[in-house]
Short mmCIF file of C-alpha atoms in Angstrom, two decimals:
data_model
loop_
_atom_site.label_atom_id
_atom_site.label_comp_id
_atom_site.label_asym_id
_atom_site.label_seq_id
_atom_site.Cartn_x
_atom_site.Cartn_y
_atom_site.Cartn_z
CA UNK Q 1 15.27 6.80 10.80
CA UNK Q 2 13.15 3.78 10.89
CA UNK Q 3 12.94 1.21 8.15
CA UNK Q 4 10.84 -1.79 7.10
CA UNK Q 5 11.89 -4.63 4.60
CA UNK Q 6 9.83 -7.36 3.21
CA UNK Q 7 11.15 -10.37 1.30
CA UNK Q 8 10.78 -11.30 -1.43
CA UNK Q 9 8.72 -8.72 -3.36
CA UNK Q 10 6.93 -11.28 -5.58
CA UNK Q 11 6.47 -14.82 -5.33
CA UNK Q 12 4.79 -17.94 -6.88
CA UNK Q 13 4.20 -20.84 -5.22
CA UNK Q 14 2.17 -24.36 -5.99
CA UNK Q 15 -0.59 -25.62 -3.74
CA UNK Q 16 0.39 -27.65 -0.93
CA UNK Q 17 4.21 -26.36 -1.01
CA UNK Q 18 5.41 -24.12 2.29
CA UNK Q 19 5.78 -20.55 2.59
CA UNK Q 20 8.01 -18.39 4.71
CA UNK Q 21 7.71 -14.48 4.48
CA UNK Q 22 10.10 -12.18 5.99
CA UNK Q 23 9.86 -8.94 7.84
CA UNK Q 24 12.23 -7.11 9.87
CA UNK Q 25 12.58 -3.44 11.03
CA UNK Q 26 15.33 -1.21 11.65
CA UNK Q 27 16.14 1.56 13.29
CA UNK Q 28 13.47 1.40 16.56
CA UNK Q 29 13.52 -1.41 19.07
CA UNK Q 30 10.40 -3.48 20.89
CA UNK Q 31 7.79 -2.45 17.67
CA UNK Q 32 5.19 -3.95 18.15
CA UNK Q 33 4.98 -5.89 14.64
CA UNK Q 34 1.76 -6.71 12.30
CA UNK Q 35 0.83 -9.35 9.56
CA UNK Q 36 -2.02 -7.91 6.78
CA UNK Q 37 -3.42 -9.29 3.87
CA UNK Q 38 -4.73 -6.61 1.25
CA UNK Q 39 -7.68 -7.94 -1.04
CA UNK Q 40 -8.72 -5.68 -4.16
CA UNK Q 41 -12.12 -3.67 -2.86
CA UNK Q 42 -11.96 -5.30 0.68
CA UNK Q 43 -9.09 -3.11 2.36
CA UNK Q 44 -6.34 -4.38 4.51
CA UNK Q 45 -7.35 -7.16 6.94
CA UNK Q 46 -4.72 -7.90 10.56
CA UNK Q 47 -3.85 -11.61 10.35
CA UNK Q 48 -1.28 -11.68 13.47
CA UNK Q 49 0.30 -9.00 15.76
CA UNK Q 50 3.47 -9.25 18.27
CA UNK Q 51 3.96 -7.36 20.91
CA UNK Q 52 7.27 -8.76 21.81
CA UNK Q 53 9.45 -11.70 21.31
CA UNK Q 54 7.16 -14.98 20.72
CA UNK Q 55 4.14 -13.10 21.73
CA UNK Q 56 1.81 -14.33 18.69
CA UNK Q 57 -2.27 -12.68 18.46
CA UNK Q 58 -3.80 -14.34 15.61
CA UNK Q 59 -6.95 -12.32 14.59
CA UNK Q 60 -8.59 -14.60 11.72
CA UNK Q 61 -8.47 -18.68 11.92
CA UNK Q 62 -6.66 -19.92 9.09
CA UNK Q 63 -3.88 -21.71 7.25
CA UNK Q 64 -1.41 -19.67 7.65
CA UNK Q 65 1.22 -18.80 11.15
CA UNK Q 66 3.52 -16.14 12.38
CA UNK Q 67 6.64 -16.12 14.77
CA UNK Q 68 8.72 -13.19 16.02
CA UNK Q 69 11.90 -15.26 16.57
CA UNK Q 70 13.76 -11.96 16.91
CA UNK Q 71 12.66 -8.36 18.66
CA UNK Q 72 12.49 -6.84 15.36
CA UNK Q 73 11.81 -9.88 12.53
CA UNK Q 74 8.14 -11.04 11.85
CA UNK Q 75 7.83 -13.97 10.25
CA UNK Q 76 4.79 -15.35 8.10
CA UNK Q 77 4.77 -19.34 7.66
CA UNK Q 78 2.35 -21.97 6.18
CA UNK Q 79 3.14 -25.66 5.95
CA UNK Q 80 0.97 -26.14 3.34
CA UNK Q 81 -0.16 -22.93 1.08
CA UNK Q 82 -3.57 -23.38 -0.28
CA UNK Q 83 -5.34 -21.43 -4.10
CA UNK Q 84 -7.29 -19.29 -1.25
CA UNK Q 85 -3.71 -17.95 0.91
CA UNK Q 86 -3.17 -16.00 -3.19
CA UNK Q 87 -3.03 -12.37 -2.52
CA UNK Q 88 -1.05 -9.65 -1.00
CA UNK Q 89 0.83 -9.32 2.21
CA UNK Q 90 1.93 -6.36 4.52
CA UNK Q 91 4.07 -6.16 7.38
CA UNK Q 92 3.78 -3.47 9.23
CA UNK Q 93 5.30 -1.89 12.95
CA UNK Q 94 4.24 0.69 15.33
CA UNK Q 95 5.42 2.17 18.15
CA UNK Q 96 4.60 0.02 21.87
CA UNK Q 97 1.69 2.53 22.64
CA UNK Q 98 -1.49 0.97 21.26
CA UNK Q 99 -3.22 2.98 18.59
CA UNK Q 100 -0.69 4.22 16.84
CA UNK Q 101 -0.06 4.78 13.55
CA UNK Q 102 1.28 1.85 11.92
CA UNK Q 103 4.09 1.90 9.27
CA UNK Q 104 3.76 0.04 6.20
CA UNK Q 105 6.27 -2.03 4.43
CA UNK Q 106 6.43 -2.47 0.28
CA UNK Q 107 4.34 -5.80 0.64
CA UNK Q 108 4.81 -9.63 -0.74
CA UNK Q 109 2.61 -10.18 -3.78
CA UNK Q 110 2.29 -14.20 -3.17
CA UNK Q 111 0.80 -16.04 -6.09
CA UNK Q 112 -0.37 -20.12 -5.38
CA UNK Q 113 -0.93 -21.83 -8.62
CA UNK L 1 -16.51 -5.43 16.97
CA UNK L 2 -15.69 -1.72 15.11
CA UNK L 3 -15.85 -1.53 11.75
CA UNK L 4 -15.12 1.15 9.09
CA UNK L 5 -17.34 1.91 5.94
CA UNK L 6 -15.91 3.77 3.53
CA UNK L 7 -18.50 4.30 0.77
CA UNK L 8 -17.26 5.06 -2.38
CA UNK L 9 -15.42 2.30 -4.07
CA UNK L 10 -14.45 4.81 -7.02
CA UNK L 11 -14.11 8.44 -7.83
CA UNK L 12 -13.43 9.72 -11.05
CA UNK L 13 -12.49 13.80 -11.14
CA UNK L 14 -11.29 16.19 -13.40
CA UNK L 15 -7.97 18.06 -11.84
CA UNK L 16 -9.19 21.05 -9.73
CA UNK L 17 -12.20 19.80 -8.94
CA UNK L 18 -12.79 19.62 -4.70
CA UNK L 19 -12.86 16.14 -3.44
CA UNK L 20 -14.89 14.50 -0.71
CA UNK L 21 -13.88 11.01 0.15
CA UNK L 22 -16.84 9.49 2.96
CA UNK L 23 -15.32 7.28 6.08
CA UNK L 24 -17.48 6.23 9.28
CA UNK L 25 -17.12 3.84 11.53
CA UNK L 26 -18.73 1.82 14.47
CA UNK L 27 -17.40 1.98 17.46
CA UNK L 28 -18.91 3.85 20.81
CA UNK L 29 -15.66 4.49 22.77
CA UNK L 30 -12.72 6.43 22.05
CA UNK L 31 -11.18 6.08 19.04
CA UNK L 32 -7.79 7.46 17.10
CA UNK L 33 -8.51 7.77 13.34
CA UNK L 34 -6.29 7.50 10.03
CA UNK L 35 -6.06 8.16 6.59
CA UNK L 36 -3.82 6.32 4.77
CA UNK L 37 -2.52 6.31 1.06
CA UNK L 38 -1.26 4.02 -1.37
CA UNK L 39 -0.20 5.17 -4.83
CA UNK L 40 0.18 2.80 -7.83
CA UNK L 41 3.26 0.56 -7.06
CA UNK L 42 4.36 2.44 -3.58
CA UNK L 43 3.91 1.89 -0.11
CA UNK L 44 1.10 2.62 2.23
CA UNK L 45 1.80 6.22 3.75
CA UNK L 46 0.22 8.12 6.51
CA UNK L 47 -2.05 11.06 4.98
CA UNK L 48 -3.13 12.60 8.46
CA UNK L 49 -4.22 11.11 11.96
CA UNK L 50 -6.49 12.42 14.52
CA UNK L 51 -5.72 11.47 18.56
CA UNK L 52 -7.57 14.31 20.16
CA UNK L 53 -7.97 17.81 20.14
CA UNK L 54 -9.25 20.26 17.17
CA UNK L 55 -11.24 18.00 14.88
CA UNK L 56 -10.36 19.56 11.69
CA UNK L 57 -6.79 17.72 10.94
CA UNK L 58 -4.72 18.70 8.31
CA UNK L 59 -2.11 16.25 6.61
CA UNK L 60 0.51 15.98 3.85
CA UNK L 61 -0.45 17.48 0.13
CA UNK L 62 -3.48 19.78 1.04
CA UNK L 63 -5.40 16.85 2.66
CA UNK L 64 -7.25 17.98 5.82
CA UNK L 65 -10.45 15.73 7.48
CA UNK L 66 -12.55 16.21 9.88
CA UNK L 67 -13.48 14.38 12.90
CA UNK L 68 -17.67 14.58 13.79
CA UNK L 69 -18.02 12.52 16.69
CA UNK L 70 -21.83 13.00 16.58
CA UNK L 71 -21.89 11.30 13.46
CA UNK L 72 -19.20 8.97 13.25
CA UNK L 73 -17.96 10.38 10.68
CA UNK L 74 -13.93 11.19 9.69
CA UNK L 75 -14.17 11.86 5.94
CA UNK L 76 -11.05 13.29 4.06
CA UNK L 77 -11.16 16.58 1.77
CA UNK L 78 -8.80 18.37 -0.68
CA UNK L 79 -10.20 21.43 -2.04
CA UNK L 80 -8.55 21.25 -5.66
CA UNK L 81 -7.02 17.86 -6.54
CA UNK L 82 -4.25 16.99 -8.72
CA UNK L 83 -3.38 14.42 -11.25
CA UNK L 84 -0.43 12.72 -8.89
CA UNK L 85 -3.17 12.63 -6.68
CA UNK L 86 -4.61 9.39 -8.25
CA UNK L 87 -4.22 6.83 -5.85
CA UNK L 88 -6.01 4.18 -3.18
CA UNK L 89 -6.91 6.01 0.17
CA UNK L 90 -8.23 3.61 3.29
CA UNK L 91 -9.75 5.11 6.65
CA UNK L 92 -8.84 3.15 9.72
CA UNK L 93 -9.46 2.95 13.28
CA UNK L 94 -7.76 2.10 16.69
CA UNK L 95 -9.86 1.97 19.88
CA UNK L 96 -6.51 2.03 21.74
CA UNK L 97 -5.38 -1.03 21.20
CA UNK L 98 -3.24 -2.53 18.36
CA UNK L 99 -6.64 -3.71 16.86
CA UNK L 100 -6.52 -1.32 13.32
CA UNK L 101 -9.52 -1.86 11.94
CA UNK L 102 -9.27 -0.37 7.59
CA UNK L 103 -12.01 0.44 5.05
CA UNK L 104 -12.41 -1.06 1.91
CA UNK L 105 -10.42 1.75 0.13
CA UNK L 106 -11.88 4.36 -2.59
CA UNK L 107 -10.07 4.22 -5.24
CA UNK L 108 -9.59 8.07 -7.13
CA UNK L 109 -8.66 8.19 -10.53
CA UNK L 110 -8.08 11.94 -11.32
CA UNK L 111 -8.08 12.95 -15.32
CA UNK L 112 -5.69 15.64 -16.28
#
């Protein structure tokens, strides 16, 4: 059976210090892989989606990056976080037909002070 | 660009009672639908999807929705709802693509 991990759970970070979120799947290969952000009252938004190795779509401008250095390992990166990047963040993968559903990991609960 | 509305930031029901939760979106083509829950501290979890075929869908726990392409409409049901019920449920959307367009969530808060 498939799996999805996110690291770490929690996390606290100061303004203008880097960030580097991990994501990786198990148990399915070529997934295509999703970044979200989940805001209280305003639902899950797509930041970035892979559809293979260092294939990158970012869907909202922002501080923040992703990489897919690995067929199943989504990365989320920023160089320098800002108050705004607080919040909660999902990985999630699907299988390579478009549309399907996607499959949610636990989430990072990132906190920039 | 589609969008999803799901209109009720809150419900608040006494166990039994039938629920209704509203989701339409805006988008002309075709279009695969979800519901999706998240209960307090757990992950997101399919409820029930709809690809094609018979419009009335039913999912895990005594969910079902129902698909009314005339009205853009996909809203979720459970006839008699439970306390472990209480949880955050988002509608979303896929034209086909990757592109998974969410609500806002409802949250439901059911009272024993």
């Amino acid at each position: 059976s498939q799996t999805i991990h996110q690291w770490p759970a929690t996390l606290v970070q100061p303004v203008g210090s880097p960030l580097s979120l991990e994501c990786t799947v198990e148990g399915t290969s070529n997934p295509n892989l999703y970044w979200y952000r989940q805001a209280a009252g305003r639902g899950l938004q797509l930041l970035f989606y892979s559809v293979g190795i260092g294939q990158i779509s970012s869907e909202v401008p922002q501080n923040l990056s992703a990489s897919r250095p690995q067929d199943r390992q989504f990365i989320l990166s920023s160089k320098k976080l800002l108050l705004s990047d607080s919040g909660f963040y999902l990985c999630a993968w699907s299988r390579g037909q478009g549309g399907d559903e996607q499959f949610f990991g636990p989430g990072t609960r990132l906190t920039v002070l | 660009a589609q969008s999803v509305s799901q209109h009720n930031h809150h419900v608040i029901l006494s166990e039994a009672a039938s629920l209704e939760l509203g989701c339409n979106y805006s988008y002309g083509g075709t279009v695969n639908l979800f519901w999706y829950v998240q209960y307090p501290g757990q992950h997101l979890q399919l409820l029930l999807k709809y690809f094609s075929g018979d419009p009335l869908v039913k999912g895990i726990k005594g969910f079902e929705a129902e698909f009314i392409k005339s009205k853009f409409s996909f809203n979720l049901r459970k006839p008699s709802v439970q306390w472990s019920d209480t949880a955050e449920y988002f509608c979303a959307v896929t034209a086909g693509n990757n592109d998974m367009r969410f609500g806002a969530g409802t949250r439901l808060t059911v009272k024993p």
